[in-house]
Coordinates of N, CA and C and ligand atoms in Angstrom, one line a residue:
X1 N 0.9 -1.2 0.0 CA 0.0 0.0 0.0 C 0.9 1.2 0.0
X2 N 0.5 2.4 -0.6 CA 1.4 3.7 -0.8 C 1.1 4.4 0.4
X3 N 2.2 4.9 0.5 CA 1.8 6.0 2.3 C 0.5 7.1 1.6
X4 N 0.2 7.5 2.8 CA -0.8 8.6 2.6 C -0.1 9.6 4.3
X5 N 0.3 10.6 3.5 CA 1.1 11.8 4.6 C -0.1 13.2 4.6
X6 N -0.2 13.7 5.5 CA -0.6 15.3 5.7 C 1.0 15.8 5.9
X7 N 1.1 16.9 4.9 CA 2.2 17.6 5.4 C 1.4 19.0 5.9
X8 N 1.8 18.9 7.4 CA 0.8 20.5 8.1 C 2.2 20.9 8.8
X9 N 3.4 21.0 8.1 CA 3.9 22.5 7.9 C 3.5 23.5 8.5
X10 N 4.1 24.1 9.7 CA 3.0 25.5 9.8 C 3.0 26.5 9.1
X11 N 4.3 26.6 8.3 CA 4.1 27.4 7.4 C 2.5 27.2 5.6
X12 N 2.2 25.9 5.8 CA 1.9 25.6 4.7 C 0.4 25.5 5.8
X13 N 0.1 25.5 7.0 CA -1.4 25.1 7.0 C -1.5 26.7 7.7
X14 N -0.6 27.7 7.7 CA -0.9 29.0 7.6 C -1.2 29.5 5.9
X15 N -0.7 29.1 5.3 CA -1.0 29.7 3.8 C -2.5 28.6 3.6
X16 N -2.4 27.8 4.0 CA -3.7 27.1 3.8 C -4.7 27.7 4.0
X17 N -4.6 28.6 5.0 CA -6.2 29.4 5.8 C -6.3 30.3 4.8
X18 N -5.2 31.2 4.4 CA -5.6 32.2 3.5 C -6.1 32.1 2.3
X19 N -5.8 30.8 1.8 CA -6.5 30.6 0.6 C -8.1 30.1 1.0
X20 N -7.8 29.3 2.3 CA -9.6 29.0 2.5 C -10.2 30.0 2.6
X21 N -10.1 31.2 3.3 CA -10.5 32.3 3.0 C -11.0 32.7 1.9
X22 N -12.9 32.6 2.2 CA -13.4 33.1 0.9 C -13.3 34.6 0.1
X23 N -12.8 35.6 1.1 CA -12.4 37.3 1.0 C -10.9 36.9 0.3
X24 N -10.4 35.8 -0.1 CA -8.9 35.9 -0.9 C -9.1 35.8 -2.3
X25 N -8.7 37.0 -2.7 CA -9.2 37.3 -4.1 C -7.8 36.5 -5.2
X26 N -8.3 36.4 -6.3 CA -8.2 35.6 -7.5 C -6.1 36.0 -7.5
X27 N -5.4 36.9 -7.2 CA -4.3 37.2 -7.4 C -3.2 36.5 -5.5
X28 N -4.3 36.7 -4.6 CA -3.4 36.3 -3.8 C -3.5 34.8 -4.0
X29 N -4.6 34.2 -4.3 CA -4.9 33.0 -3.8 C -3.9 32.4 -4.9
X30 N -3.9 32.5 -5.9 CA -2.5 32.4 -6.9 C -1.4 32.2 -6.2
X31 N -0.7 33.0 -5.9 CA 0.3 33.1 -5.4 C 0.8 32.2 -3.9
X32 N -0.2 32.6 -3.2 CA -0.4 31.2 -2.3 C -0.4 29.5 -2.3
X33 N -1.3 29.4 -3.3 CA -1.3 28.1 -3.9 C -0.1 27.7 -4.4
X34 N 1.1 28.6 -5.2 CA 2.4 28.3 -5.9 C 3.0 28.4 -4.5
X35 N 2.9 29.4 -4.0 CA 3.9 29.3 -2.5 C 3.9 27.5 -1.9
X36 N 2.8 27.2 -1.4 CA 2.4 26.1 -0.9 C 3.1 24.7 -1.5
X37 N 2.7 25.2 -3.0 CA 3.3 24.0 -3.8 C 4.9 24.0 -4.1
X38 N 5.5 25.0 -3.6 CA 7.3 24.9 -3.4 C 7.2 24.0 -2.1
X39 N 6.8 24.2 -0.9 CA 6.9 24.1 0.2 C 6.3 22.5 0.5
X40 N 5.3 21.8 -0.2 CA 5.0 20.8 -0.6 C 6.2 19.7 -1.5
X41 N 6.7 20.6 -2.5 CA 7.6 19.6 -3.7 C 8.9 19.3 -2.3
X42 N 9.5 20.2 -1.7 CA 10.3 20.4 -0.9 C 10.5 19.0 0.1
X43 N 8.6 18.6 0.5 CA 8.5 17.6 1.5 C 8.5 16.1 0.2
X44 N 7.8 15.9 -0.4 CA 8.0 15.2 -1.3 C 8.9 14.3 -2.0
X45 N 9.8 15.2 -2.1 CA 10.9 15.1 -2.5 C 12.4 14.4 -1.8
X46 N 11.8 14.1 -0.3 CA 12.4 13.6 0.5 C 13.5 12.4 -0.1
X47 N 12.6 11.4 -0.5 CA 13.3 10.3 -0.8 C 14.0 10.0 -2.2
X48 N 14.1 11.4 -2.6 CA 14.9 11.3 -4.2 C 15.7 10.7 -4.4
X49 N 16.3 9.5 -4.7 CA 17.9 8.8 -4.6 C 18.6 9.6 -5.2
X50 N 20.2 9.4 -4.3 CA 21.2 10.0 -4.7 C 22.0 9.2 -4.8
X51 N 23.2 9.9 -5.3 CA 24.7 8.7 -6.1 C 25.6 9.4 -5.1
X52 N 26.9 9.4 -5.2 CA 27.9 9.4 -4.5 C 28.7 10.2 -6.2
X53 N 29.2 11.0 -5.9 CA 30.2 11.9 -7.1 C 31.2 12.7 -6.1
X54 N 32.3 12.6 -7.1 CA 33.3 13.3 -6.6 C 33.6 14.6 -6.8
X55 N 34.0 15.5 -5.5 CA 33.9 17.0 -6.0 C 35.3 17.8 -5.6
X56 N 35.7 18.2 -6.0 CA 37.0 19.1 -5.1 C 36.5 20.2 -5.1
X57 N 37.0 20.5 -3.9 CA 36.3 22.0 -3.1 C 37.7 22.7 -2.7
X58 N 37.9 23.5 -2.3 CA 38.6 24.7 -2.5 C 40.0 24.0 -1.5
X59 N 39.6 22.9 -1.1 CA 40.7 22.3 0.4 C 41.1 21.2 -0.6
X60 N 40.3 20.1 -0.8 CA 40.3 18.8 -0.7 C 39.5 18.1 -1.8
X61 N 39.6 17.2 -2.4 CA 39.0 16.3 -3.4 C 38.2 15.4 -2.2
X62 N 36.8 15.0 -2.7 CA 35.9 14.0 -1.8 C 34.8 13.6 -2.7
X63 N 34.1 13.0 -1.6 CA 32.5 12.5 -2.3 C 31.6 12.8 -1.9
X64 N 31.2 13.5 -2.2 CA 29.6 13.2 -1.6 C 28.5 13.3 -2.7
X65 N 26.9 13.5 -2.3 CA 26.3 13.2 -2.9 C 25.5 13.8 -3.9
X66 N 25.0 13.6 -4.8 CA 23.7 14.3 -6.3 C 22.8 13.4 -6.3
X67 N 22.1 14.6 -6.8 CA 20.8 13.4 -7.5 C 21.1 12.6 -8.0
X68 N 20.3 11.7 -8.2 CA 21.0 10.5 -9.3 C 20.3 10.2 -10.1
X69 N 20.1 11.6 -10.5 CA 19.0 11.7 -12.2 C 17.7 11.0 -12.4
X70 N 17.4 10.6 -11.9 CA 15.4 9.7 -12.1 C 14.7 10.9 -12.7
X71 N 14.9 10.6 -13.9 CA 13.8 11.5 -14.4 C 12.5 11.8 -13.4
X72 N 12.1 12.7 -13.7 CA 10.8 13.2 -13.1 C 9.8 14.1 -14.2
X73 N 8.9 13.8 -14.1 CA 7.5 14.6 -14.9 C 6.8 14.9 -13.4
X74 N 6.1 16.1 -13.5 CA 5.0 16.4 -12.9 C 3.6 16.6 -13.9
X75 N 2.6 16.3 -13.7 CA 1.3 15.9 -14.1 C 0.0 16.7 -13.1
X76 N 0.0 18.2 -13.4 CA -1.3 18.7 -13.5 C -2.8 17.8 -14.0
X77 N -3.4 17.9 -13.5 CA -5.1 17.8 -13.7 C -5.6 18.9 -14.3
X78 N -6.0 19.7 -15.3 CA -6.6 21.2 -15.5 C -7.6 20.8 -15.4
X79 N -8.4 21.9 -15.3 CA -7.3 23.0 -14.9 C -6.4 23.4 -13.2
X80 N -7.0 23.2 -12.5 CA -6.7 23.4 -11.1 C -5.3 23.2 -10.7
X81 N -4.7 21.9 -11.4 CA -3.7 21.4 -11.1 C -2.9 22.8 -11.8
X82 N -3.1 23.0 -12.6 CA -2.3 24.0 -13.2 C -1.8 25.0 -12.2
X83 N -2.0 25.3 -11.1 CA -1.3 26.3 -10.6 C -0.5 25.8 -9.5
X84 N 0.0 24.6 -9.4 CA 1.0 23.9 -8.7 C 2.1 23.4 -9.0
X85 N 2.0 23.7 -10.5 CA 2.8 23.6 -11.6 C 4.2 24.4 -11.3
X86 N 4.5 25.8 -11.2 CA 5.0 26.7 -10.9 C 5.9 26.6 -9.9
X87 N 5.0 26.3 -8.5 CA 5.4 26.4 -7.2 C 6.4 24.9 -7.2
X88 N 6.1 24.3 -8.1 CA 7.1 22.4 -8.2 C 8.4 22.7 -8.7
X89 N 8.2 23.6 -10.0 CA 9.0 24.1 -10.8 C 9.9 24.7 -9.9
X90 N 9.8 25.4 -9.0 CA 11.1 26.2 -8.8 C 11.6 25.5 -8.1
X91 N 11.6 24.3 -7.3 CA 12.6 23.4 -6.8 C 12.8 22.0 -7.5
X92 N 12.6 21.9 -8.7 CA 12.8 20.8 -9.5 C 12.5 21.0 -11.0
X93 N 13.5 22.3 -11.2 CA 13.5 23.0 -12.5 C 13.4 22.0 -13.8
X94 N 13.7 20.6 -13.8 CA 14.4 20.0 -15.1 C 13.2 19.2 -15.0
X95 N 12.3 19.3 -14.5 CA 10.9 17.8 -14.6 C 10.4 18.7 -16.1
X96 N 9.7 17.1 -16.6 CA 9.4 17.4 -17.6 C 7.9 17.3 -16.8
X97 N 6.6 18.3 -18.1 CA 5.7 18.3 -17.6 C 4.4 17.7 -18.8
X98 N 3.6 16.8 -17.6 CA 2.6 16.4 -18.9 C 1.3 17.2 -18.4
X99 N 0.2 17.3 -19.1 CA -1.1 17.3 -19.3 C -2.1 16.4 -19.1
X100 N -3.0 16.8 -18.4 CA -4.2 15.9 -18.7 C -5.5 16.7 -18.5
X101 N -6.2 16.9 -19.3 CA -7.1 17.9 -19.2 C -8.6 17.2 -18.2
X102 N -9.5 17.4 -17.7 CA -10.7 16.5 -17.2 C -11.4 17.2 -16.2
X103 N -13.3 17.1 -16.5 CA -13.5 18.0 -15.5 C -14.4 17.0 -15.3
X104 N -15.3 17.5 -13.9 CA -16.4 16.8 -13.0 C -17.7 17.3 -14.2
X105 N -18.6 15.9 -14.4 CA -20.1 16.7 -15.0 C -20.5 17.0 -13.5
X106 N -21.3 17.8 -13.5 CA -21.9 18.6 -12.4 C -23.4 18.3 -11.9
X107 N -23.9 17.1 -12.6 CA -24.9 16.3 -12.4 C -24.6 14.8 -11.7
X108 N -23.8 14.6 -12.1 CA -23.3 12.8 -11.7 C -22.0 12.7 -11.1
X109 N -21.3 14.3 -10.9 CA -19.8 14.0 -10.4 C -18.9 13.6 -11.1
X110 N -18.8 12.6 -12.3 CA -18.0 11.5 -12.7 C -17.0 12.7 -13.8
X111 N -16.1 12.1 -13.8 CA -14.8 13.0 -14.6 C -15.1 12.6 -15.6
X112 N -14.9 13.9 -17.0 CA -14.9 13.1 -18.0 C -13.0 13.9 -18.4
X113 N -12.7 12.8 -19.7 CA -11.4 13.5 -19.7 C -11.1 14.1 -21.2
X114 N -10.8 15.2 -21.5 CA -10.6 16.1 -22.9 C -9.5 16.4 -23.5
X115 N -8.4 15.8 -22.7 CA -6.9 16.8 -23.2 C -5.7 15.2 -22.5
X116 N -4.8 15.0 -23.3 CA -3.7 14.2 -22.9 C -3.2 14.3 -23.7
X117 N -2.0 15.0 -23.1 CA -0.3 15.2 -23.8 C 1.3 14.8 -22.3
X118 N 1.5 13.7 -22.9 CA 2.4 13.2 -21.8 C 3.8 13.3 -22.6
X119 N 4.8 13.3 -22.0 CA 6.2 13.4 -22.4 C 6.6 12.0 -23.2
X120 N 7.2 11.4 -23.9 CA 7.6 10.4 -24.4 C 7.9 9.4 -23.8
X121 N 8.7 9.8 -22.8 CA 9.1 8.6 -22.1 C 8.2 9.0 -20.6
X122 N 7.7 8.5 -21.0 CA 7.0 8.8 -19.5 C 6.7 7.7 -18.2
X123 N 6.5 6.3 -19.2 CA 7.1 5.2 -18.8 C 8.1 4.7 -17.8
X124 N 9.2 6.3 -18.1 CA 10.6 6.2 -17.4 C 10.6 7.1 -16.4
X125 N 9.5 7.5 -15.6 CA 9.9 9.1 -14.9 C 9.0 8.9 -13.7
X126 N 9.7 9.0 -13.2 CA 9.2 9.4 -11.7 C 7.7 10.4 -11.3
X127 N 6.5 10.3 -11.5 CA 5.3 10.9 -11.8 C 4.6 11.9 -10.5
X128 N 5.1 13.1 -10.9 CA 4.3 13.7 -9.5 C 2.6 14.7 -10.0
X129 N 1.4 13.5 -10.0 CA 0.4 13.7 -10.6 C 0.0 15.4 -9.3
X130 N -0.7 16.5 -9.6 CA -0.8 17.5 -9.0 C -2.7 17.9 -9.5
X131 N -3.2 18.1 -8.4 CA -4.2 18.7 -8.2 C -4.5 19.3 -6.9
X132 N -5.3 20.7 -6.8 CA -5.6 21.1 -5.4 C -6.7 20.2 -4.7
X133 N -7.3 19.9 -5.4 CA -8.7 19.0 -4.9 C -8.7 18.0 -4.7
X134 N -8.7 16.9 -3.9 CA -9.0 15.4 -3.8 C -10.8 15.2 -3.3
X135 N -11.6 14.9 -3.9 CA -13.0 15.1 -3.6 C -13.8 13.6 -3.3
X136 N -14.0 13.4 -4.5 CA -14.9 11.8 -4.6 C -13.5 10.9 -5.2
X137 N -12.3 11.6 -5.9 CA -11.3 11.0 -5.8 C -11.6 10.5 -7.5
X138 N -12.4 10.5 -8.0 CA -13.0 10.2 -9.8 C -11.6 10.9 -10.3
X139 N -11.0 12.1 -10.1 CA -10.4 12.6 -10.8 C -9.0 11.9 -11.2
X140 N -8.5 11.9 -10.0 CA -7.2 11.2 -9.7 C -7.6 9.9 -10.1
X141 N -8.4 9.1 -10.0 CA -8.0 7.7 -10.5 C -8.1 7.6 -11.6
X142 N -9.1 8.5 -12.3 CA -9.2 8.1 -13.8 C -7.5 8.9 -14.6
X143 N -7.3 9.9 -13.6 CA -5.7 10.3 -14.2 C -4.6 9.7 -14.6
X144 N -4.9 9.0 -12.9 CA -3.7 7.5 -13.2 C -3.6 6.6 -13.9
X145 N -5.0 6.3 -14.1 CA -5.8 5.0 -15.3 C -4.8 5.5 -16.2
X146 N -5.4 6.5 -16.7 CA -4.7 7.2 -18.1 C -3.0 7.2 -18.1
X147 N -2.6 7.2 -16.9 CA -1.3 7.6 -17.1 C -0.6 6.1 -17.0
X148 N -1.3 5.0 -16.4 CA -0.7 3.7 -16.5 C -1.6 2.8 -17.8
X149 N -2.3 3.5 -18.5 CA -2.2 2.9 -19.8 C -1.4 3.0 -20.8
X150 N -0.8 4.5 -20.5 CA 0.7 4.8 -21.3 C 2.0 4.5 -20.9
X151 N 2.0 3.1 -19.6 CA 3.0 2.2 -19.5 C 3.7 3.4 -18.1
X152 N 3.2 4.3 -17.8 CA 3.8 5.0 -16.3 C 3.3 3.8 -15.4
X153 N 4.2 4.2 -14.3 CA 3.9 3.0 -13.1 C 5.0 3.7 -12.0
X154 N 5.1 4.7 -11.6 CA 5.7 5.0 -10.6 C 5.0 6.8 -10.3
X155 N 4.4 6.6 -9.1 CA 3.3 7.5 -9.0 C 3.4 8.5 -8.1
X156 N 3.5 9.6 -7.4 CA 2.9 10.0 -6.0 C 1.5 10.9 -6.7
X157 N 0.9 11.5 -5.3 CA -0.2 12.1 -5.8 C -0.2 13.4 -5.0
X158 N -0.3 14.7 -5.3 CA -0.1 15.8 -4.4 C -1.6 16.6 -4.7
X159 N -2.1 16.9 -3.3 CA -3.2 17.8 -3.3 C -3.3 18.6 -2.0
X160 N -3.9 20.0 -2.0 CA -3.9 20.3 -1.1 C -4.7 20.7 0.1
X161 N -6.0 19.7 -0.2 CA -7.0 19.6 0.4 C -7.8 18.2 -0.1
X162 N -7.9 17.0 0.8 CA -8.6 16.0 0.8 C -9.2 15.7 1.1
X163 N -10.6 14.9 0.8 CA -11.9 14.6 1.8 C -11.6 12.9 1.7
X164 N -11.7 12.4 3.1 CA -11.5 11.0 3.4 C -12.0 9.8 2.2
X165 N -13.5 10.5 1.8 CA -13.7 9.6 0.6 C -13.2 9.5 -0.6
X166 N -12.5 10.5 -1.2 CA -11.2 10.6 -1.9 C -9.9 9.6 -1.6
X167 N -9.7 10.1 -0.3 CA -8.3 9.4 0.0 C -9.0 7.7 0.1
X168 N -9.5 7.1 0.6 CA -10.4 6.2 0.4 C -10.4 5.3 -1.0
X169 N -11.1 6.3 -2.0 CA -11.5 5.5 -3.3 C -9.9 5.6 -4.0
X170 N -9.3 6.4 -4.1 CA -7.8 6.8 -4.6 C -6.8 5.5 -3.8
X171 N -6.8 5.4 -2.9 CA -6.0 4.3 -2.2 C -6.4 2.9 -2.8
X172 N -8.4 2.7 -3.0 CA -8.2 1.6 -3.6 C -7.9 0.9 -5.0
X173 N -8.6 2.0 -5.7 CA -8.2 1.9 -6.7 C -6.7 1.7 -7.3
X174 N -5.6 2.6 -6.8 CA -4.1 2.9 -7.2 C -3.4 2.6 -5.7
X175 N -3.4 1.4 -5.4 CA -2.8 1.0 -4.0 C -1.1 1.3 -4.0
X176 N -0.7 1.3 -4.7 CA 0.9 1.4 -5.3 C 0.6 3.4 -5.5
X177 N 0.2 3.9 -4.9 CA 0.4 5.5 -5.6 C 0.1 6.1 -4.1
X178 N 1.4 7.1 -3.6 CA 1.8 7.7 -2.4 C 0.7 8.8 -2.4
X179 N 0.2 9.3 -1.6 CA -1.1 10.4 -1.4 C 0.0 11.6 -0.9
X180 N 0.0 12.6 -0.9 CA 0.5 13.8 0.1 C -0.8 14.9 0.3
X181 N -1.1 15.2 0.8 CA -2.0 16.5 0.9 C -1.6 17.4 2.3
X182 N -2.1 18.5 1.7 CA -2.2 19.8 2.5 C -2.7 19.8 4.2
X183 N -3.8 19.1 4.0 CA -5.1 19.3 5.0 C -6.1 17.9 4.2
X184 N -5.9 17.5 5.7 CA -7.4 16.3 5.2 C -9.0 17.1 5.9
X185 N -9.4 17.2 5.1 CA -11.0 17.8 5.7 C -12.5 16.7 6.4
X186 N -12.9 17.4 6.7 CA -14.1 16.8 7.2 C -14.6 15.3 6.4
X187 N -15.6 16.0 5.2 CA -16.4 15.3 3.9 C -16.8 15.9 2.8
X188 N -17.6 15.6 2.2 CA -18.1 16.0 0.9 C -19.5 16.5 1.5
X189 N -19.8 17.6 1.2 CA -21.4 18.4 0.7 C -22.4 17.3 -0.4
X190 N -23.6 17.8 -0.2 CA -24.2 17.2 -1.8 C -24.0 17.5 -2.5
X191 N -23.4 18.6 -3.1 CA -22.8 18.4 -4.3 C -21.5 18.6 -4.3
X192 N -20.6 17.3 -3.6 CA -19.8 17.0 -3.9 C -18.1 17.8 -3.9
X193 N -18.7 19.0 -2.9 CA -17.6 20.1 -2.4 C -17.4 19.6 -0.7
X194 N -15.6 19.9 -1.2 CA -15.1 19.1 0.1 C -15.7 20.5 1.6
X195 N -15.7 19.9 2.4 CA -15.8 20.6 3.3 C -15.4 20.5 4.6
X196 N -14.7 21.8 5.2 CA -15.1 23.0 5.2 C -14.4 23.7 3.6
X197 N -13.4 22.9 3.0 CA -12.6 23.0 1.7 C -12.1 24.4 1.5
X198 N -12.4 24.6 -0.1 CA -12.2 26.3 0.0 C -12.5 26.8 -1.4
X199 N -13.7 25.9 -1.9 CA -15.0 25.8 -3.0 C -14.1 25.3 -4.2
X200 N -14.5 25.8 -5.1 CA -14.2 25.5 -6.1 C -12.9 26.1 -6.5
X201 N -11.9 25.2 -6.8 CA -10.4 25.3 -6.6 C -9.8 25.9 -8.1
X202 N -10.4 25.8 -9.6 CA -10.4 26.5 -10.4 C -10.7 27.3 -10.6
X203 N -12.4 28.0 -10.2 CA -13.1 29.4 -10.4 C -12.1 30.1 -9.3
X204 N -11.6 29.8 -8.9 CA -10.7 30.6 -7.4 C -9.2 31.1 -8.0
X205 N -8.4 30.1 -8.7 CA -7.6 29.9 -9.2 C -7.4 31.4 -10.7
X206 N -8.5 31.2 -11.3 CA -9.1 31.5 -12.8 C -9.4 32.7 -12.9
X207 N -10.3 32.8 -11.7 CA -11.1 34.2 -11.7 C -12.8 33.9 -12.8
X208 N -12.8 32.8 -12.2 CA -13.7 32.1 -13.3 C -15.0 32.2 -12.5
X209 N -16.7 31.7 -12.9 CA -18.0 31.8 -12.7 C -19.3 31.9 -12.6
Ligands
PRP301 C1 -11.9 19.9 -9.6 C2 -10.5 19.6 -9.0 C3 -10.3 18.2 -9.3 C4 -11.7 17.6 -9.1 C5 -11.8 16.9 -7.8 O1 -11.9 20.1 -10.9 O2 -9.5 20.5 -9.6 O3 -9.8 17.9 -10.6 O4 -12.6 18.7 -9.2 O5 -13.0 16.3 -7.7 P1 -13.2 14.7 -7.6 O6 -12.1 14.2 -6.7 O7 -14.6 14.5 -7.1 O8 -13.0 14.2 -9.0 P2 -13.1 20.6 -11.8 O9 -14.0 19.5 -12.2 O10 -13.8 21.7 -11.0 O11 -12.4 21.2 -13.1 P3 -11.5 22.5 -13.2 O12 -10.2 22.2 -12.5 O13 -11.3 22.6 -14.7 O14 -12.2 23.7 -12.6
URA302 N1 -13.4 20.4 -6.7 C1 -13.2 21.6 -6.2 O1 -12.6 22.5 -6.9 N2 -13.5 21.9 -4.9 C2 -14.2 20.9 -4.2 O2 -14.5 21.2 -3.0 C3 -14.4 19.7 -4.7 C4 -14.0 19.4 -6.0

């Protein structure tokens, strides 16, 4: 089974409030969300393997250690995921990034999906799938579906707010795929908004509705 972590950071479940904050208008909440998501890739990133290389420093020739190159893609959800994009980017400049477009119908919940552009090898890369939302969890599994029919198989999942029945259907479905989130919340509303959450994570993002 994949771990499932809360990283509550206090710096990260203070930026958290502000974005829950419904008075946080379309430019901070931006900015927050990419903040959060440096400070998130940061934790994530924990177990990167490293090599042993040799370096001479201004004294002495020695070893110590580098990455040890594992490719990495990060993998937005759009739109939402798209603004975590950024905040990944500035501490893991060289990931390559794929696409996957898919929204909730707003009658039945169920994702449907409109857009898939993945890197070539993607098969070979270390996959950090990104969305702020983990909800009914439809989104994320059908992402992964998608991204393990293109022969990926090495997973984490980053979000910054999850509702238990998310983390739930996402664990069963993709048992092998590590969860990280922000804040685990309460549950789901009837229509399917996590709560207490911090609504709709695109229109917020977008300036969209
Ligand atoms: C939101 C969010 C997730 C999805 C989560 O996307 O960004 O992708 O809902 O819900 P789920 O876990 O129940 O599938 P939305 O459908 O609002 O599309 P958008 O990002 O384009 O606004
Ligand atoms: N998608 C969102 O953007 N927000 C929610 O609360 C649930 C799904």
């Amino acid at each position: 089974m994949g771990t499932f972590q809360v990283l509550d950071h206090p710096l990260i479940q203070h930026k958290l409030t502000i974005i829950r904050n419904r008075d946080t208008g379309t430019k901070v909440f931006r900015e927050v969300v990419n903040e959060i998501s440096t400070l998130m890739a940061y934790e994530v990133s924990r177990d990167m393997p490293l090599e042993d290389v040799e370096v001479t420093t201004p004294i002495v020739k020695t070893v110590k250690k580098q990455l040890a190159g594992k490719k990495v893609a990060i993998v937005p959800i759009l739109r939402a995921g798209l603004g975590m994009v950024d905040g990944f980017l500035n501490l893991i400049p060289a990931a390559k990034v794929g696409h996957i477009g898919m929204y909730r119908d707003e009658e039945t919940l169920q994702p449907v999906e409109y857009f898939v552009k993945m890197p070539a090898d993607i098969d070979q890369r270390q996959i950090f799938v990104v969305d702020p939302m983990l909800a009914t969890g439809g989104s994320a599994i059908m992402a992964i579906d998608a991204l393990k029919q293109r022969g990926a198989n090495n997973f984490k999942f980053m979000c910054l707010v999850a509702a238990p029945e998310g983390v739930k259907a996402l664990q069963e479905a993709h048992p092998d795929v590590d969860i990280y989130t922000a804040a685990l919340d309460d549950s789901l509303n009837e229509d399917g908004y996590i709560v207490p959450g911090l609504g709709d994570a695109g229109d917020r993002l977008f300036g969209t509705k």
